PDB file of C-alpha atoms and ligand atoms in Angstrom:
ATOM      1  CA  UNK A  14      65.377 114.569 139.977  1.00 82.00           C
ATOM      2  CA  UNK A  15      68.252 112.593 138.734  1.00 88.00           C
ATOM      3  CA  UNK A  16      68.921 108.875 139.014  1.00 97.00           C
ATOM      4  CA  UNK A  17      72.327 107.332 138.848  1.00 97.00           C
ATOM      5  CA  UNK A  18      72.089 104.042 136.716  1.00 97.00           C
ATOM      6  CA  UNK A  19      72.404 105.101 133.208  1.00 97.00           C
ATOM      7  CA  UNK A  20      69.486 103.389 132.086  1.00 97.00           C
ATOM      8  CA  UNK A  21      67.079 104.423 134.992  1.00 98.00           C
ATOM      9  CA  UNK A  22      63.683 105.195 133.307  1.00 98.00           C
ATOM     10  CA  UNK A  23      61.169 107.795 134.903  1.00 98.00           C
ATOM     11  CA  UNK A  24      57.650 107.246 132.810  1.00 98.00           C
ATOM     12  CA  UNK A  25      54.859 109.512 133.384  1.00 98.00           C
ATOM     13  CA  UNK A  26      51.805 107.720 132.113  1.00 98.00           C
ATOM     14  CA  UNK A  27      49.986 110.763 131.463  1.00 97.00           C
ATOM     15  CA  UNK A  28      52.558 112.911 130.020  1.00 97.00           C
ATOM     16  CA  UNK A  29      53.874 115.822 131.853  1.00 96.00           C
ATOM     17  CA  UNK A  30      56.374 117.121 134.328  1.00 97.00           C
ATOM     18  CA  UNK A  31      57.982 114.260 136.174  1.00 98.00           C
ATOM     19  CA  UNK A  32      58.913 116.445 139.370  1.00 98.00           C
ATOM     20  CA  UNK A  33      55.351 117.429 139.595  1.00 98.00           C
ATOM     21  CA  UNK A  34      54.024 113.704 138.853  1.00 98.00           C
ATOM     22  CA  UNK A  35      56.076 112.630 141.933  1.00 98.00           C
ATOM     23  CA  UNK A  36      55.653 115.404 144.070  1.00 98.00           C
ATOM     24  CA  UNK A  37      51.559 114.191 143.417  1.00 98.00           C
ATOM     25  CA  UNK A  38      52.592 110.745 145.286  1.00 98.00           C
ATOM     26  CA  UNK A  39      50.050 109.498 148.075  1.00 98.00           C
ATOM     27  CA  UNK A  40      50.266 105.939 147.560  1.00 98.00           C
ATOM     28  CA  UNK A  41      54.382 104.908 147.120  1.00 98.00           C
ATOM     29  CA  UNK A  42      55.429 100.890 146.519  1.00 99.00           C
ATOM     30  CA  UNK A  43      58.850 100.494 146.084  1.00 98.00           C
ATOM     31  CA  UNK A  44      59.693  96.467 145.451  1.00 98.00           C
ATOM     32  CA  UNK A  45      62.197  94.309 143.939  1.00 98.00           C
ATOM     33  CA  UNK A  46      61.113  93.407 140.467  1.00 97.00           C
ATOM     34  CA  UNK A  47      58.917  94.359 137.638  1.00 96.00           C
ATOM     35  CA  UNK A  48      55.344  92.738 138.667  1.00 96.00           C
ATOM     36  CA  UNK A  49      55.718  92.802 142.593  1.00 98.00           C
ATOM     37  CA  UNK A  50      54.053  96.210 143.050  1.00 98.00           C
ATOM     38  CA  UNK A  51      50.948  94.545 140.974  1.00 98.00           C
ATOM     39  CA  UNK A  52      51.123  91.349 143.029  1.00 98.00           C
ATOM     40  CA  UNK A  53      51.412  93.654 146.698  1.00 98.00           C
ATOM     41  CA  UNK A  54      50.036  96.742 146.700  1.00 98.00           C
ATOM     42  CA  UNK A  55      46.647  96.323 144.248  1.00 98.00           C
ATOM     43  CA  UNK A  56      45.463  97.797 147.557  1.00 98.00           C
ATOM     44  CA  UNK A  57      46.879 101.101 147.303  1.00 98.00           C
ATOM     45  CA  UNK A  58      46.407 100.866 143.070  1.00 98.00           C
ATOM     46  CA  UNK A  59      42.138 100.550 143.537  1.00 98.00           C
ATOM     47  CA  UNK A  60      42.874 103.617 146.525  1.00 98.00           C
ATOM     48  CA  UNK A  61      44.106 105.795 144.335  1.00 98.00           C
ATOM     49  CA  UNK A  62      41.816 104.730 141.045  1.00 98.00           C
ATOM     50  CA  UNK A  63      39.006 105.333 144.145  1.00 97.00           C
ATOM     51  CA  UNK A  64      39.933 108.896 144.337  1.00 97.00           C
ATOM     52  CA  UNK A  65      41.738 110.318 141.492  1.00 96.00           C
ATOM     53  CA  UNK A  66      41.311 113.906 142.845  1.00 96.00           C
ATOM     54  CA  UNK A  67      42.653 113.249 146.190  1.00 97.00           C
ATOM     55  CA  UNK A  68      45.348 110.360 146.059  1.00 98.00           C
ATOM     56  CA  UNK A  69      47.822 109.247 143.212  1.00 98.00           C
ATOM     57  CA  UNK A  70      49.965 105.662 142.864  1.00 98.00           C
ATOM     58  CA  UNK A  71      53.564 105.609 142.466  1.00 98.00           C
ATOM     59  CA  UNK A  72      55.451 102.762 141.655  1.00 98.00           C
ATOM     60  CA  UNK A  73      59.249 101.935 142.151  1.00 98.00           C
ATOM     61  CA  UNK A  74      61.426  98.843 140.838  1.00 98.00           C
ATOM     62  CA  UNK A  75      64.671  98.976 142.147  1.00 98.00           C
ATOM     63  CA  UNK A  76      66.256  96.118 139.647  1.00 97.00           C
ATOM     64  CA  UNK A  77      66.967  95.673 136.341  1.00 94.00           C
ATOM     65  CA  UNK A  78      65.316  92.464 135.296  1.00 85.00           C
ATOM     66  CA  UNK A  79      67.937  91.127 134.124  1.00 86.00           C
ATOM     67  CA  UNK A  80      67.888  87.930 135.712  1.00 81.00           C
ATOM     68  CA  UNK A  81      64.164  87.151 135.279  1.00 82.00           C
ATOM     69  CA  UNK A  82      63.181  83.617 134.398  1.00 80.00           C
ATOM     70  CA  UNK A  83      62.611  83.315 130.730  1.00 83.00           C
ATOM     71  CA  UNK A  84      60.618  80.125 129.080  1.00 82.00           C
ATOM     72  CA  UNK A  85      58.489  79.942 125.568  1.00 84.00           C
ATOM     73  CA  UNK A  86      58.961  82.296 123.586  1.00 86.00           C
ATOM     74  CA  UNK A  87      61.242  84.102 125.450  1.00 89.00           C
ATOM     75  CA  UNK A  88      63.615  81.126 126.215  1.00 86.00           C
ATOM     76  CA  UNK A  89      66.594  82.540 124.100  1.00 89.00           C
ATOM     77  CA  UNK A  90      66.472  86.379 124.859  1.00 90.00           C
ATOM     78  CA  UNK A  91      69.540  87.513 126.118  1.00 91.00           C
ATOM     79  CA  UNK A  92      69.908  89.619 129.578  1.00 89.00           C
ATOM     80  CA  UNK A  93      69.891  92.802 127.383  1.00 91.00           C
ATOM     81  CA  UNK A  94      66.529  91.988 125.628  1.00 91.00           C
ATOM     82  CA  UNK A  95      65.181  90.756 128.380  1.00 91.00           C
ATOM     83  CA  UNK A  96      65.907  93.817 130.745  1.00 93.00           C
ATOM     84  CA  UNK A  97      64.344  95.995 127.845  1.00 94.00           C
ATOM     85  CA  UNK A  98      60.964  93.829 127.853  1.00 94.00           C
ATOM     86  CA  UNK A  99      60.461  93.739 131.868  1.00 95.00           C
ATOM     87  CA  UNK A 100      60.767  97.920 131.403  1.00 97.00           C
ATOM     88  CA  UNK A 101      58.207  98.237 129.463  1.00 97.00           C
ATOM     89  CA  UNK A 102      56.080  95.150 130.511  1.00 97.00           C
ATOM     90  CA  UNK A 103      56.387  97.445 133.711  1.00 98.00           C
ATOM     91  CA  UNK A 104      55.479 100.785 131.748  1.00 98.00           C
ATOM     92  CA  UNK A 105      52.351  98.763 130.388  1.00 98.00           C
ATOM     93  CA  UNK A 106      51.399  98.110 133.870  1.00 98.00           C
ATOM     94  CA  UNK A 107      51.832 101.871 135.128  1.00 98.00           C
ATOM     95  CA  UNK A 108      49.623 103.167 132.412  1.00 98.00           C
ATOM     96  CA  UNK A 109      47.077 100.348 132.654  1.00 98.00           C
ATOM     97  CA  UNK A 110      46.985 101.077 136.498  1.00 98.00           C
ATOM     98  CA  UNK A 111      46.816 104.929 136.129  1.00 98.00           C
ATOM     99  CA  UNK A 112      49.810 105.362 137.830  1.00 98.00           C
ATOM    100  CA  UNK A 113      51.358 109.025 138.271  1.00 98.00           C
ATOM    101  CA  UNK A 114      54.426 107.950 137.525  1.00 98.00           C
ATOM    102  CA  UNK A 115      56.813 104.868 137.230  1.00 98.00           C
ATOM    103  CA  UNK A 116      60.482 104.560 138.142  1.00 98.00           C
ATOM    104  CA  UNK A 117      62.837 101.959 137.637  1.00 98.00           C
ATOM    105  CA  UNK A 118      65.890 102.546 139.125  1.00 98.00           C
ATOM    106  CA  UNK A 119      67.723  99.137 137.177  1.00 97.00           C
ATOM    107  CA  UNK A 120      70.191  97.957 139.492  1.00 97.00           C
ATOM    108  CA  UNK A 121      71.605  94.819 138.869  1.00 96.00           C
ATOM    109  CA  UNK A 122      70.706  92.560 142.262  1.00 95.00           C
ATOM    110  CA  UNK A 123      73.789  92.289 143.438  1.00 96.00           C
ATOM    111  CA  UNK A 124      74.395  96.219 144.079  1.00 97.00           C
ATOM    112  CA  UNK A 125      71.269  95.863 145.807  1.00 96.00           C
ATOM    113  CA  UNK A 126      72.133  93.073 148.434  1.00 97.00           C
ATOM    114  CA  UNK A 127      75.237  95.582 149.112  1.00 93.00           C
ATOM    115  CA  UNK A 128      74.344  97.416 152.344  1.00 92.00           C
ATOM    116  CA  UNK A 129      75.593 100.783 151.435  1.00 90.00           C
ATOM    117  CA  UNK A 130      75.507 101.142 147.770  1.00 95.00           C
ATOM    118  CA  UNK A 131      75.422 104.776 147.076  1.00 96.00           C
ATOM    119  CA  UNK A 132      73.853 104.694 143.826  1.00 97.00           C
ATOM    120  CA  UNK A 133      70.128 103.256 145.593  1.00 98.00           C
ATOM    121  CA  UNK A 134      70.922 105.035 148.861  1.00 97.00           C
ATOM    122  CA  UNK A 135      71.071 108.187 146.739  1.00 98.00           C
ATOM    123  CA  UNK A 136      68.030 107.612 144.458  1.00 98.00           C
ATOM    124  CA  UNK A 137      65.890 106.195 147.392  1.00 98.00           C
ATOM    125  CA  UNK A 138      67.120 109.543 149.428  1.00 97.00           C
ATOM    126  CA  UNK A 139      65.726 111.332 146.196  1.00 97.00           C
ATOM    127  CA  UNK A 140      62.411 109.641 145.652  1.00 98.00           C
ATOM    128  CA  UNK A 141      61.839 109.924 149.363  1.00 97.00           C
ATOM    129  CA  UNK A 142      62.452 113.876 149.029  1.00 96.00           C
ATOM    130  CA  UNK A 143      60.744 114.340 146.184  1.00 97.00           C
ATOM    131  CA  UNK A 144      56.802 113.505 147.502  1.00 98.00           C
ATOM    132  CA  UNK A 145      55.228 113.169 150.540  1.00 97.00           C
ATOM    133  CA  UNK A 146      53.384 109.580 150.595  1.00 98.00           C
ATOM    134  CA  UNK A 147      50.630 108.843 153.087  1.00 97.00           C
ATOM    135  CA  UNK A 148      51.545 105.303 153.065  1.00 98.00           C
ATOM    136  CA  UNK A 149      54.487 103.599 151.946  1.00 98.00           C
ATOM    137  CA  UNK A 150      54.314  99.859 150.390  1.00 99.00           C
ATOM    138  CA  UNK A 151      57.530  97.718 150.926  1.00 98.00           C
ATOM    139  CA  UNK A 152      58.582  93.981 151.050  1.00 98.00           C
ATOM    140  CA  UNK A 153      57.719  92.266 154.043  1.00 98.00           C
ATOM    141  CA  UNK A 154      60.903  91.193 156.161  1.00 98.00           C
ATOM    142  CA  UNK A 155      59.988  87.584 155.958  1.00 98.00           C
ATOM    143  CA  UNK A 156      59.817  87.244 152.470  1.00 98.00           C
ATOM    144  CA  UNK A 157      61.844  83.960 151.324  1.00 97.00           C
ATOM    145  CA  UNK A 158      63.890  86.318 148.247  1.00 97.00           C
ATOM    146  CA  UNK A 159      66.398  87.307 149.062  1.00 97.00           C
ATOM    147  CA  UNK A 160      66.394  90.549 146.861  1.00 97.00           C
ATOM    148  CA  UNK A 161      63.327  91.483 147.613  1.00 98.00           C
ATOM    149  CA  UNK A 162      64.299  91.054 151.238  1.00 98.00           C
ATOM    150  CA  UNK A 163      67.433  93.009 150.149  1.00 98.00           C
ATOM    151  CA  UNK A 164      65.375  95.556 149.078  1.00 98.00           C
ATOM    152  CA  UNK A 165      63.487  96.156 152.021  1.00 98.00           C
ATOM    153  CA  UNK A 166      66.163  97.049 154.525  1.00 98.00           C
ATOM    154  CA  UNK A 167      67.289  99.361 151.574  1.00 98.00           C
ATOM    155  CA  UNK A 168      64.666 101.329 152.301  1.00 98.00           C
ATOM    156  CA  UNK A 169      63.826 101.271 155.913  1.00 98.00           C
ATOM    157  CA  UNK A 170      67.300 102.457 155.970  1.00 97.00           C
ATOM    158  CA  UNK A 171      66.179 105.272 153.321  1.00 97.00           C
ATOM    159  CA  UNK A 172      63.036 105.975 155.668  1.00 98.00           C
ATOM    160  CA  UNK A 173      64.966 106.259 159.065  1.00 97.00           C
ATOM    161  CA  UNK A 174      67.765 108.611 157.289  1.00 96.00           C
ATOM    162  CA  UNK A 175      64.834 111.109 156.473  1.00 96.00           C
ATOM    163  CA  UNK A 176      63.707 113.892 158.849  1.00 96.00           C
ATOM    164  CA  UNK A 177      61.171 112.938 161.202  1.00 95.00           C
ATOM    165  CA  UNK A 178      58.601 114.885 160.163  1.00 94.00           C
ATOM    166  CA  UNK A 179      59.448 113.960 156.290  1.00 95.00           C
ATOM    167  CA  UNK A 180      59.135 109.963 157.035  1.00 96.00           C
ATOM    168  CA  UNK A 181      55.777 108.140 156.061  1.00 97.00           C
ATOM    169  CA  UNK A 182      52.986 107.989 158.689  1.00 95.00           C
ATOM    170  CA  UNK A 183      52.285 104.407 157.328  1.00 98.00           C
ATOM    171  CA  UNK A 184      54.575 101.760 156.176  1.00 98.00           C
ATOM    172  CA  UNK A 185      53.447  98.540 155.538  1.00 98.00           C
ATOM    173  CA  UNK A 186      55.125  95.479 154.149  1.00 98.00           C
ATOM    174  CA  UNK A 187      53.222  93.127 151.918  1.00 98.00           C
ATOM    175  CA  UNK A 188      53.385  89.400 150.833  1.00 98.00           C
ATOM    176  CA  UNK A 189      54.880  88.162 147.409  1.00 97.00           C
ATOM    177  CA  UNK A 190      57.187  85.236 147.967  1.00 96.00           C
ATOM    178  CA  UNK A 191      55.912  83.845 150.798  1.00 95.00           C
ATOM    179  CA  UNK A 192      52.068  84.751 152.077  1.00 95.00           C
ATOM    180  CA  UNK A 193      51.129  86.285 155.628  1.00 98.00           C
ATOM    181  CA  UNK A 194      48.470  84.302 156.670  1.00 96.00           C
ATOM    182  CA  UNK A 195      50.964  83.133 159.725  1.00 97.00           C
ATOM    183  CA  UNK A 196      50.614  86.281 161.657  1.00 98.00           C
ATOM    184  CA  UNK A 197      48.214  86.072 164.528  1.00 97.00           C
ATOM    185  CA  UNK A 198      45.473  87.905 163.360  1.00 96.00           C
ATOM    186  CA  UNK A 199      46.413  90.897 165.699  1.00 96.00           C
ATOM    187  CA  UNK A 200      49.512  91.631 163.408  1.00 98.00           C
ATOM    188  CA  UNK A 201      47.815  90.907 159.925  1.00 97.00           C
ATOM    189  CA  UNK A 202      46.976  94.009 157.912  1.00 97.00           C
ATOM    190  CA  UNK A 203      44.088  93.681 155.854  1.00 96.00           C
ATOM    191  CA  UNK A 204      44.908  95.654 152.168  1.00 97.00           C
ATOM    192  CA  UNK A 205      40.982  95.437 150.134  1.00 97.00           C
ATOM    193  CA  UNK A 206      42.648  93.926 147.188  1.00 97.00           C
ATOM    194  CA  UNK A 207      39.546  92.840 145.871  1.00 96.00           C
ATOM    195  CA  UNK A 208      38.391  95.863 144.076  1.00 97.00           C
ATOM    196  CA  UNK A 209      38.743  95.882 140.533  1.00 97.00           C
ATOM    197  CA  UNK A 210      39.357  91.996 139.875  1.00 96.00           C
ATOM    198  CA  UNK A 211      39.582  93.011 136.101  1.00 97.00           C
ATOM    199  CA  UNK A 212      41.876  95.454 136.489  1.00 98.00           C
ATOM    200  CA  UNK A 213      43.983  93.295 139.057  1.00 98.00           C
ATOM    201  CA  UNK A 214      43.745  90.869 136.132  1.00 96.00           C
ATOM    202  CA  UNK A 215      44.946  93.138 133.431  1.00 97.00           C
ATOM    203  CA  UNK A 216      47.953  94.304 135.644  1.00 98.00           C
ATOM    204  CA  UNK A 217      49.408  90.994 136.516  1.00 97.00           C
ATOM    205  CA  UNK A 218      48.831  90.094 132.808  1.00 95.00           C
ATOM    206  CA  UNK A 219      51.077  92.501 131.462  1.00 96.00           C
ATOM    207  CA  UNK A 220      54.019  90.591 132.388  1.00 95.00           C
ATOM    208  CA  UNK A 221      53.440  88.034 129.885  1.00 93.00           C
ATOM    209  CA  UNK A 222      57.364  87.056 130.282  1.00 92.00           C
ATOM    210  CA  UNK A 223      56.502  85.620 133.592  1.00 89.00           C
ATOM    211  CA  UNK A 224      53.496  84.404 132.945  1.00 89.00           C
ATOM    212  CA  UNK A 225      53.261  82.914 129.961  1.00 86.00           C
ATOM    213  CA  UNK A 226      56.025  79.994 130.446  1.00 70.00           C
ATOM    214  CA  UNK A 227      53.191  78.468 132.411  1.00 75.00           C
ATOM    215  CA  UNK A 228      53.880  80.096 135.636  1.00 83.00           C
ATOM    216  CA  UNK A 229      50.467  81.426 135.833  1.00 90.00           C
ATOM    217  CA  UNK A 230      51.115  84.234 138.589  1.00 92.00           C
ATOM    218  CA  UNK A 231      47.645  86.003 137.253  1.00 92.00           C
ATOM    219  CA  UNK A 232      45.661  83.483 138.952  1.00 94.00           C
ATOM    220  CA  UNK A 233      47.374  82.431 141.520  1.00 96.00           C
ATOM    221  CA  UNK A 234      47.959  86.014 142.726  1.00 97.00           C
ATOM    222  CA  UNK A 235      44.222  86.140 142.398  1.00 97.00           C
ATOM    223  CA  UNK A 236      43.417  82.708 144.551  1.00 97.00           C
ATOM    224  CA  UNK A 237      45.402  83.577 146.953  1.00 97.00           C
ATOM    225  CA  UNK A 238      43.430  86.956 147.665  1.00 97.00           C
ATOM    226  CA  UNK A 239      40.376  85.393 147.691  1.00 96.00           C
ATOM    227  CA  UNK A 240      41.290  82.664 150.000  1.00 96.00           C
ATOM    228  CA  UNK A 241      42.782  84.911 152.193  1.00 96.00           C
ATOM    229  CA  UNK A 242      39.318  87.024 152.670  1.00 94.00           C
ATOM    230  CA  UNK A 243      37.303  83.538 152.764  1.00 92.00           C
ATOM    231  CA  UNK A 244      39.615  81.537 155.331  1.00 92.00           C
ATOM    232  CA  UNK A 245      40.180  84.898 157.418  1.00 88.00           C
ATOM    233  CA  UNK A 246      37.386  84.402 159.860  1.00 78.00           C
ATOM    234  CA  UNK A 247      35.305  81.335 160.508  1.00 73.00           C
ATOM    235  CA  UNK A 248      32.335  82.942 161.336  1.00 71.00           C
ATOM    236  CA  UNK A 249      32.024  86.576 159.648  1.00 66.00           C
ATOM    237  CA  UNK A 250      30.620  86.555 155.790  1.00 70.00           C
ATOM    238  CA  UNK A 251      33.817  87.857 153.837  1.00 72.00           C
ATOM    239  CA  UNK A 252      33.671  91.608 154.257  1.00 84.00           C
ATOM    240  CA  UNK A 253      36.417  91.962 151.412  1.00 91.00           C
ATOM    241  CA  UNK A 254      36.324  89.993 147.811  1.00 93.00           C
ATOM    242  CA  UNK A 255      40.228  89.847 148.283  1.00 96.00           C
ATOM    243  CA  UNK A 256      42.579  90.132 150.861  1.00 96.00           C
ATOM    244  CA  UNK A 257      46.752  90.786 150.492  1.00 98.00           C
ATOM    245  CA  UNK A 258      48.394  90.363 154.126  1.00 98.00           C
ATOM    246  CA  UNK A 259      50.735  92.422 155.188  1.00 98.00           C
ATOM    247  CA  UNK A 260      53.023  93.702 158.611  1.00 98.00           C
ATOM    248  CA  UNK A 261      52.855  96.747 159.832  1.00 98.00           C
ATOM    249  CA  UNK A 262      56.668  97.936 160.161  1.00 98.00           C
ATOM    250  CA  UNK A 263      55.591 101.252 160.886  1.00 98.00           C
ATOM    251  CA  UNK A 264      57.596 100.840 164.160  1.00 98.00           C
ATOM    252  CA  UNK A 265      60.474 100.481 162.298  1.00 98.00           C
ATOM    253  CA  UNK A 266      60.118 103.691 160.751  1.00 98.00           C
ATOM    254  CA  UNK A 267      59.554 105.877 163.646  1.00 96.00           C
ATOM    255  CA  UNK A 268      61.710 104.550 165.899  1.00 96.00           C
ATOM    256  CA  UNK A 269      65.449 103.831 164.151  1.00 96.00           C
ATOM    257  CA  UNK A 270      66.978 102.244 166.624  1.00 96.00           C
ATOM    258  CA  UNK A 271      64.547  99.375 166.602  1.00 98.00           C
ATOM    259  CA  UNK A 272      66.327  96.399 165.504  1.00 98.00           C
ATOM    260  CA  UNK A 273      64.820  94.952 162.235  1.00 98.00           C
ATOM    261  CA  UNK A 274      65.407  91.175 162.420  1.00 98.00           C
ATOM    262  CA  UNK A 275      63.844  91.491 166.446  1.00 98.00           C
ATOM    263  CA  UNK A 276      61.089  93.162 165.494  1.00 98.00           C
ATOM    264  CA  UNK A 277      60.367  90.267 162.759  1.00 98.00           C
ATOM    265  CA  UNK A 278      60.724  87.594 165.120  1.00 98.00           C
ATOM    266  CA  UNK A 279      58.740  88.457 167.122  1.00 98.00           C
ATOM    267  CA  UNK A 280      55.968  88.150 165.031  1.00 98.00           C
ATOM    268  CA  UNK A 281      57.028  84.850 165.157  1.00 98.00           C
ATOM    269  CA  UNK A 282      57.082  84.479 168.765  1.00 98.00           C
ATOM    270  CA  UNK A 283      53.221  85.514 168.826  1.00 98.00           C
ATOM    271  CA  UNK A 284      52.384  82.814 166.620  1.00 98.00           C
ATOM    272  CA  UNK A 285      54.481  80.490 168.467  1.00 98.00           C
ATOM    273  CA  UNK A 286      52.553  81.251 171.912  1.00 98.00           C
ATOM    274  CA  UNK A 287      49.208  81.205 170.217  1.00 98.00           C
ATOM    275  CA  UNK A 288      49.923  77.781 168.421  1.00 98.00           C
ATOM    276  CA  UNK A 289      50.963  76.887 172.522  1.00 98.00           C
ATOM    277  CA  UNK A 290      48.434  77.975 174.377  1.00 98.00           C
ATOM    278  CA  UNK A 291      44.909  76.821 172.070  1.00 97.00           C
ATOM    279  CA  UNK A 292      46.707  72.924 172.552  1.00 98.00           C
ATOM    280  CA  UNK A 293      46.985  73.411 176.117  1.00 98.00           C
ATOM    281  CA  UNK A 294      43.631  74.697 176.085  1.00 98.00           C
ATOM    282  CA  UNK A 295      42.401  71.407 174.565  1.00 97.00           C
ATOM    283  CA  UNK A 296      44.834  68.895 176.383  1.00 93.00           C
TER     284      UNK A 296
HETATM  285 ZN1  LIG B   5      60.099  89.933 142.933  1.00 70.19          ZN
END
């Protein structure tokens, strides 16, 4: 498998062949930046940890990390330096996670918001060929960045250029910038991310660039979980300790022609008629 940014970085966290490591793949994320697979798919991290002979994580960060917020101690790294510590804050996170492997494709943002660029059409076309994942965790198309929004359609346009019988059963998008908790509760997606709080913990901790400037995405990333499985249901005791929303875009994948920003709206149409109809229940 070769990627086309010169400093693309494949890391195996157990050592081995990195064809084979992929080719393991059950569980795929493929997001935006260096802590958003932690934050979205601890779901699909705990699955795998769950079931080490049957299923196996893979994680994907499409940018470079170049232009990540920097404060404290890292107020006066440059771009360079700071690229370099995101990697391996990331690597740290793969290994602590027991991922089967870790790519990071480091594109700067700005080839990624270009619909078209060959260089992540080609490696997405690559990762895509090289496994066979169960269930596929993206960006939800709602998200309020607009890279990691970017890097959605990036790869539902990856998924639809794959045979049909080689795309993804499941394909779910999950919250970072910009929760779920919206969606009627006919579109929401439950992902169990409250298994291993310490572990969640640990992961999100590893990117002490982002978090230690004060911007304390460890615990909020574990509030809003838990207040997501508390407020879900009024009545029900919380069946799950944590709770990341997510849209199904399934749909999307399966049928190409489906028109991406329709489909999203819609979900916002639902809400819209549900917010409607309990006040003219009430009136
Ligand atoms: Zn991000």
């Amino acid at each position: 498998m070769k990627l086309n940014h010169p400093r693309a970085d494949i890391f195996v966290p157990a050592g081995g062949d990195k064809i084979a490591a992929l080719a393991r793949v059950t569980h795929l994320c493929i997001a935006a930046h260096q802590d958003d697979i932690e934050i979205l798919a601890h779901a699909g991290i705990s699955d795998c940890l769950d079931q080490p002979d049957k299923k196996a994580f893979g994680g994907v960060v499409v940018t470079n990390g170049a232009g990540s917020p920097r404060t404290g101690p890292y107020s006066n790294f440059t771009d360079k330096e700071m690229r370099s510590v995101r990697l391996e804050e990331q690597r740290r996170a793969a290994a602590l996670g027991g991922y089967a492997i870790q790519l990071q494709l480091a594109y700067p943002s700005s080839d990624v918001k270009t619909s078209g660029h060959s260089g992540v059409a080609a490696d997405l076309a690559a990762i895509f060929a090289g496994c066979s994942p169960e269930v596929v965790y993206l960006h939800q198309p709602a998200d309020k960045h607009d890279t990691h929004v970017a890097v959605f359609l990036r790869c539902i346009e990856a998924l639809r250029a794959l045979p049909a019988d080689k795309r993804p059963k499941h394909v779910v998008g999950g919250e970072v910038w910009r929760d779920l908790d919206w969606l009627v509760d006919a579109d929401k997606v439950a992902l169990d991310a409250g298994r291993r709080p310490e572990l969640a913990a640990e992961l999100l901790k590893a990117f002490d660039s982002q978090v230690t400037g004060g911007k304390r995405y460890d615990l909020a990333v574990m509030g809003r979980r838990l207040a997501h499985a508390t407020f879900h249901t009024s009545h029900a005791t919380d069946a799950l300790a944590g709770i990341t929303w997510a849209m199904d875009l399934t749909p999307l994948v399966t049928d190409p022609t489906r028109d991406v920003a329709d489909f999203t709206l819609a979900h916002i149409d639902r809400l819209r008629t549900e917010v409607a109809e309990r006040l003219a229940k009430f009136r």
